[in-house]
Coordinates of C-alpha atoms in Angstrom, one line a residue:
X623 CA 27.9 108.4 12.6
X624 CA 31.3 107.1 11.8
X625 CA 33.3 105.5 15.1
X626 CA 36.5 104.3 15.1
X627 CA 37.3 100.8 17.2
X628 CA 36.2 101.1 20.2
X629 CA 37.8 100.5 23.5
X630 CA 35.9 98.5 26.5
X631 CA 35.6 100.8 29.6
X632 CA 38.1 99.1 32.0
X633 CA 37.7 98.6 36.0
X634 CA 39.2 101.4 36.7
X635 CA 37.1 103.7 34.8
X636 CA 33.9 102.1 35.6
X637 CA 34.2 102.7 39.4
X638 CA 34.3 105.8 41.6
X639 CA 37.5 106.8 42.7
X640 CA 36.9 106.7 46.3
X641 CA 37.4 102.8 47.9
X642 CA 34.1 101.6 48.6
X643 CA 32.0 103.2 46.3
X644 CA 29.3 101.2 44.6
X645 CA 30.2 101.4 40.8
X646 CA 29.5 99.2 37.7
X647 CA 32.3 96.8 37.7
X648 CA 33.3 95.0 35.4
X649 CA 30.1 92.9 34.8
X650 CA 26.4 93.7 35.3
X651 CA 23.7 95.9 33.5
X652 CA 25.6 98.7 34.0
X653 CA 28.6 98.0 32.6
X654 CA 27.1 96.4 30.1
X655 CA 25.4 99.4 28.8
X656 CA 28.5 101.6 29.2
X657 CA 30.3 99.4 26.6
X658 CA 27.5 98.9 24.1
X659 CA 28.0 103.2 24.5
X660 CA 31.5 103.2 24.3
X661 CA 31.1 101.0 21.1
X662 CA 29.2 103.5 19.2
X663 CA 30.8 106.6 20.6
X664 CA 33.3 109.0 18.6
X665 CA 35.4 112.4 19.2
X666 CA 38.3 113.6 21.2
X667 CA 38.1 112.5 25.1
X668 CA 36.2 115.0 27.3
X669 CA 37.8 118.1 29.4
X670 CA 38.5 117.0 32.9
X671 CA 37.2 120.3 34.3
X672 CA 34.3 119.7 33.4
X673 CA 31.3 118.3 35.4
X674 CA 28.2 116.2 35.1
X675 CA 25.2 118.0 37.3
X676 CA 21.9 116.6 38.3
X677 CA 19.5 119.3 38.2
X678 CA 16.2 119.0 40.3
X679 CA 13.7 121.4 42.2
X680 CA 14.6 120.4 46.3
X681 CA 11.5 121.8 47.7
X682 CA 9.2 119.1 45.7
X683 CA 8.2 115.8 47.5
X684 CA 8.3 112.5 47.4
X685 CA 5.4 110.1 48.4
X686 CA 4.7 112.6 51.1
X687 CA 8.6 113.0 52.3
X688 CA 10.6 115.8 51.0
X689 CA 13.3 115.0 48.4
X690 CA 16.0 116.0 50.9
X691 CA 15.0 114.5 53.5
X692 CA 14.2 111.0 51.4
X693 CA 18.6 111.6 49.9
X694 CA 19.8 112.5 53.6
X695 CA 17.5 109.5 54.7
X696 CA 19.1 107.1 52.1
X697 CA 22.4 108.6 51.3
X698 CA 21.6 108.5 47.3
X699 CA 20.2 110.0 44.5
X700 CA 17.8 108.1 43.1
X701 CA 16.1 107.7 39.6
X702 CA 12.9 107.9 38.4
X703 CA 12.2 104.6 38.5
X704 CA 13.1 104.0 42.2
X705 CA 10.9 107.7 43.2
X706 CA 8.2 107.8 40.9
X707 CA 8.8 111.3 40.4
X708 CA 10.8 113.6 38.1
X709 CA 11.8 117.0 37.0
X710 CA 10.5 116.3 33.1
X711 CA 8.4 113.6 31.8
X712 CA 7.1 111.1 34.1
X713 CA 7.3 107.7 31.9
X714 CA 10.2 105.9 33.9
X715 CA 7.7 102.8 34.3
X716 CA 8.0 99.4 32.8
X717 CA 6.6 99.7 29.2
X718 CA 6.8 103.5 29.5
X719 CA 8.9 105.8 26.9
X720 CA 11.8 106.1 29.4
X721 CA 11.7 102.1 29.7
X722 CA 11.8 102.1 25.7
X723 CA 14.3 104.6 25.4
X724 CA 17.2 102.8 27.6
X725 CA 16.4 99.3 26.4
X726 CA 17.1 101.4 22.8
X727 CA 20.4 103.3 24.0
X728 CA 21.5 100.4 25.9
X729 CA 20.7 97.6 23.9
X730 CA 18.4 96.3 26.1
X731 CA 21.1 96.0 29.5
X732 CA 18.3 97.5 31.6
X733 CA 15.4 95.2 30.8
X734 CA 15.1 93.0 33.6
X735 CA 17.5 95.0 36.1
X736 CA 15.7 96.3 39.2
X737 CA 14.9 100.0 39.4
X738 CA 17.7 100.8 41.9
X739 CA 20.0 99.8 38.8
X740 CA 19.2 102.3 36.7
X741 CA 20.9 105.3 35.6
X742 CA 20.0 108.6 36.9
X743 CA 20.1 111.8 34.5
X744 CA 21.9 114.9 34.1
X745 CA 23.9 117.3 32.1
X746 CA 27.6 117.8 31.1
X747 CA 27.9 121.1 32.0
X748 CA 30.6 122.0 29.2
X749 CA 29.5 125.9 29.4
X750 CA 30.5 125.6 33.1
X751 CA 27.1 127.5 34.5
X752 CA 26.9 128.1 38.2
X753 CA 23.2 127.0 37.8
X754 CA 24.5 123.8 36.2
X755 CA 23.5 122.0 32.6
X756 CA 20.0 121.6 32.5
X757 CA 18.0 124.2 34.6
X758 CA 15.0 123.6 33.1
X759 CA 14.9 120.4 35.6
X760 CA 15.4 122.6 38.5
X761 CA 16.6 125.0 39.7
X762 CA 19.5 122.9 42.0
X763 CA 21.8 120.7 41.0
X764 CA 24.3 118.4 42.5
X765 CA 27.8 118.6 41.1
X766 CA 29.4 115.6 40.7
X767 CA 33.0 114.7 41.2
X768 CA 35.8 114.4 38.3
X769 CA 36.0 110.4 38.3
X770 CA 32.1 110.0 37.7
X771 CA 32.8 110.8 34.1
X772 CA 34.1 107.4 33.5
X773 CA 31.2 105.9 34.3
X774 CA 28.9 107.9 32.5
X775 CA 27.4 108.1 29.1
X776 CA 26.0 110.8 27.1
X777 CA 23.8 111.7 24.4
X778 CA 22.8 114.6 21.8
X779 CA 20.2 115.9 21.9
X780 CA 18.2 114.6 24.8
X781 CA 17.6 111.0 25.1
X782 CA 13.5 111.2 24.4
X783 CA 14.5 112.2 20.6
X784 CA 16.1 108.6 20.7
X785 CA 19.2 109.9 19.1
X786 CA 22.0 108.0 17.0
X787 CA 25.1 110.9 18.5
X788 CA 26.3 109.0 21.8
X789 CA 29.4 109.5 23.7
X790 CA 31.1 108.5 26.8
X791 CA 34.3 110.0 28.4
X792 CA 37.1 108.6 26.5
X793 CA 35.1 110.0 23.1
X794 CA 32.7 112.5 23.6
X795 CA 31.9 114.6 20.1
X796 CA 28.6 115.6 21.3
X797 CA 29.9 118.9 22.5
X798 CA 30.5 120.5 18.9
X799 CA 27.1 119.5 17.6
X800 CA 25.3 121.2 20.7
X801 CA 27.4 124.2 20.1
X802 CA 26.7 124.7 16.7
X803 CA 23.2 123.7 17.1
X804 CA 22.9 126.9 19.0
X805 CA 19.5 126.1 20.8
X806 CA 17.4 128.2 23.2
X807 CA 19.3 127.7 26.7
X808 CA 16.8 125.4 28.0
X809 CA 17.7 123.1 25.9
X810 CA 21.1 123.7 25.3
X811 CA 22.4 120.7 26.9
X812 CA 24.3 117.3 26.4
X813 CA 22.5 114.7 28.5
X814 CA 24.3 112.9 30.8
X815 CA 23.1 109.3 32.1
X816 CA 25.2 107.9 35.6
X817 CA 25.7 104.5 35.7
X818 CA 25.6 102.8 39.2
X819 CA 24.3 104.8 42.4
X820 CA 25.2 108.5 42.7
X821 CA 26.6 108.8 46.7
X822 CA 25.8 111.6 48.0
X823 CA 29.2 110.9 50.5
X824 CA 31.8 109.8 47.7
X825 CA 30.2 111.4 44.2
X826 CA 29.4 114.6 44.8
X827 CA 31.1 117.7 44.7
X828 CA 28.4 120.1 46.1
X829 CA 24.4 120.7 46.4
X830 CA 23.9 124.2 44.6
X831 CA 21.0 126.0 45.5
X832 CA 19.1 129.3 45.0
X833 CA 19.7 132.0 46.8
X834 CA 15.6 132.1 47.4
X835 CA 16.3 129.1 49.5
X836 CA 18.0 130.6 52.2
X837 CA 16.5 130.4 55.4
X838 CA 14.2 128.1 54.6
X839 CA 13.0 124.4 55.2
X840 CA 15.1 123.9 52.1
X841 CA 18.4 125.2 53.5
X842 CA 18.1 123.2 56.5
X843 CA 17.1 119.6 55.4
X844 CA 20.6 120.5 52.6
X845 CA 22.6 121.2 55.8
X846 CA 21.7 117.5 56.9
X847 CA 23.4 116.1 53.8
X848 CA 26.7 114.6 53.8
X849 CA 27.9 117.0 50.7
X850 CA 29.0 120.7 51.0
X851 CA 26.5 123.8 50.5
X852 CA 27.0 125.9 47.7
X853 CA 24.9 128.4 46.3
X854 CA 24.4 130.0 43.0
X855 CA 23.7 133.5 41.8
X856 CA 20.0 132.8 41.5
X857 CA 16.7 133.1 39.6
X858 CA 14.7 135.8 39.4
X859 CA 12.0 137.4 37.5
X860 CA 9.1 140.0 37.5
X861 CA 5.8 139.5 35.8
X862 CA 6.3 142.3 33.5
X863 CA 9.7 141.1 31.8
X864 CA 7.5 137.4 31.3
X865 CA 4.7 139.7 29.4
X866 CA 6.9 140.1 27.0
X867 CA 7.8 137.1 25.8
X868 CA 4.2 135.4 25.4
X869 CA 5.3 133.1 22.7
X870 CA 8.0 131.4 24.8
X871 CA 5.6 129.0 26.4
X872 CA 2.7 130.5 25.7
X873 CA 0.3 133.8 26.9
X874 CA -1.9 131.6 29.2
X875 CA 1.1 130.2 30.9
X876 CA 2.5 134.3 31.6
X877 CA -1.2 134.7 33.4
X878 CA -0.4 131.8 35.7
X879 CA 2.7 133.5 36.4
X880 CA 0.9 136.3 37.7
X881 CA -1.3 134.8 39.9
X882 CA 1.8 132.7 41.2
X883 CA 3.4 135.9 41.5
X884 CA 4.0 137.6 45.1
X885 CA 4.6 141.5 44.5
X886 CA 4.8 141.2 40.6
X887 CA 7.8 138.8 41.5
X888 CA 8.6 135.0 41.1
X889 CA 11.9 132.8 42.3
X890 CA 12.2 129.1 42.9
X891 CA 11.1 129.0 46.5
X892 CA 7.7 130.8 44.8
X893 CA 7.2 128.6 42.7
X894 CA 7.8 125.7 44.9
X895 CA 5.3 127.1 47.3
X896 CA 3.1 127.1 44.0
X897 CA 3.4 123.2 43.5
X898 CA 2.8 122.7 47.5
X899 CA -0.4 124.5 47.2
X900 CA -2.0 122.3 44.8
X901 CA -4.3 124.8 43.6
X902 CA -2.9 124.9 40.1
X903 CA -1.9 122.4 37.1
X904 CA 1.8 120.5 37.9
X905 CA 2.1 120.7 34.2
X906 CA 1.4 124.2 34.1
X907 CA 3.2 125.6 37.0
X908 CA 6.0 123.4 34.9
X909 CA 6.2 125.8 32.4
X910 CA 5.9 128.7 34.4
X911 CA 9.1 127.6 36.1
X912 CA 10.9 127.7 32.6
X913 CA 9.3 131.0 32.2
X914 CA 11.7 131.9 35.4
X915 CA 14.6 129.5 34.1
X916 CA 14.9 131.3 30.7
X917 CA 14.1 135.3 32.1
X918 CA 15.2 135.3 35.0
X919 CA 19.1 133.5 35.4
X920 CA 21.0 136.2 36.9
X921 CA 24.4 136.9 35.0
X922 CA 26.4 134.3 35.7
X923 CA 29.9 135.5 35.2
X924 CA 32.1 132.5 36.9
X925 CA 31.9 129.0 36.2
X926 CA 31.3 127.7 39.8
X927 CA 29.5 129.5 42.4
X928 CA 30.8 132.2 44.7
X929 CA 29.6 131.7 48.5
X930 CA 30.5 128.5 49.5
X931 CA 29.6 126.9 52.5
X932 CA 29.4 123.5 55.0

């Protein structure tokens, strides 16, 4: 990749907008990372209107807590270092593939910094979906504000491919390659990696959640966050629309689906209830849930949601 001469992040840029906030700074693992990024980083700067999103599933747990109740109890969103848990591959561990694949993007800023340091990981949502960039992680996502782009980085295509295409938000030409890539929509995303802690107070715009949600444990531990409610126009899907498409993740993964099923039917909050249970696979119900992701994203004809509420 060819990169003109790159410009260090500045203060400014590095830190939330809101006084207070916790960013990088001017020193530290973090903003040592964003600058070995910036370095290596080419293209035209990114839109402002667009938005990094954290998608996760909010009816999982967390050593025995729920995951909203753990982010109302701390005010953050953590990574998978600090929870030990995680929407795709569980390797955030010292000596594990996540481990290996910052110390590569980051030239090794990350190697001795505690967990709470870390980045956590998203999406750039440059197509502007109400069910935010990367849904196979979940089927919520927080939206983060404007001024978190300046302290994020970004890669093409996602980070476990340990890719050379980087970007961060004063050059960002990752967008054209994942457009004319033209992947499945699972994986049609440009990953996003926040640098310094994500406050659920100051950085976020919103927690998006499925319709399916409503009215349930899930709604009410959300309301208890100090970020507005928004939801999306949902996820839904019937066993009979997933039988034909036994190739997507595979035949046996369509049969789970069915005994998952309630009235021929699946949504998030069934397969959430799915993972509580315990009675199948994690990995398995996994895949059944991008079974629901791929077939069953209702038409999503604005870029943010619709209903908003506190």
């Amino acid at each position: 990749m060819t990169t003109g001469e790159a410009e260090e992040p500045t203060a400014s840029t590095l830190r939330p907008a809101q006084e207070g906030d916790a960013g990088p700074g001017d020193a530290g693992p973090a903003a040592r990372a964003l600058r070995h990024v910036a370095a290596r980083a080419s293209g035209p700067p990114v839109d402002a209107a667009w938005r990094v999103t954290l998608n996760f599933h909010p009816d999982r747990s967390n050593a025995g807590a729920a995951i909203l109740d753990s982010m109302a109890g701390s005010g953050i969103y953590s990574s998978q270092f600090v929870t030990g848990t995680g929407n795709g591959g569980l390797t955030a561990r010292p000596g594990g593939d996540r481990w290996h694949w910052e110390s590569r993007m980051f030239a090794g800023a990350y190697d001795e910094a505690p967990a709470a340091e870390r980045p956590v990981y998203g999406g750039l949502n440059f197509r502007r979906r109400s069910f935010g960039a990367a849904p196979r992680f979940g089927s919520a996502h927080l939206r983060l504000r404007a001024e978190v782009l300046g302290r994020s980085t970004f890669c093409y295509p996602d980070s476990c491919f340990s890719p050379d295409a980087v970007g961060v938000a004063a050059r960002l030409g990752l967008v054209e390659r994942a457009v004319a890539d033209g992947r499945d929509v699972l994986d049609d995303y440009v990953e996003a990696q926040v640098h310094g802690p994500v406050l659920l107070s100051h950085d976020v715009e919103a927690l998006v959640l499925d319709p399916s949600h409503r009215g349930t444990p899930v709604e009410a531990a959300a309301r208890r966050l100090p970020c507005p409610l928004e939801w999306h126009a949902g996820f839904r899907v019937s066993v009979a629309t997933l039988r034909q498409h036994p190739d997507y993740r595979g035949e046996q993964y369509v049969d789970l689906a069915e005994r998952i099923a309630v009235g021929g039917w699946l949504d998030p909050d069934i397969v959430g209830r799915a993972v509580a249970a315990g009675r199948h696979d994690p990995a398995a119900v996994k895949r059944v849930w991008h079974y629901v992701a791929r077939f069953g994203a209702a038409h999503d004809s604005s870029a943010v949601p619709t209903a908003r509420e506190r």
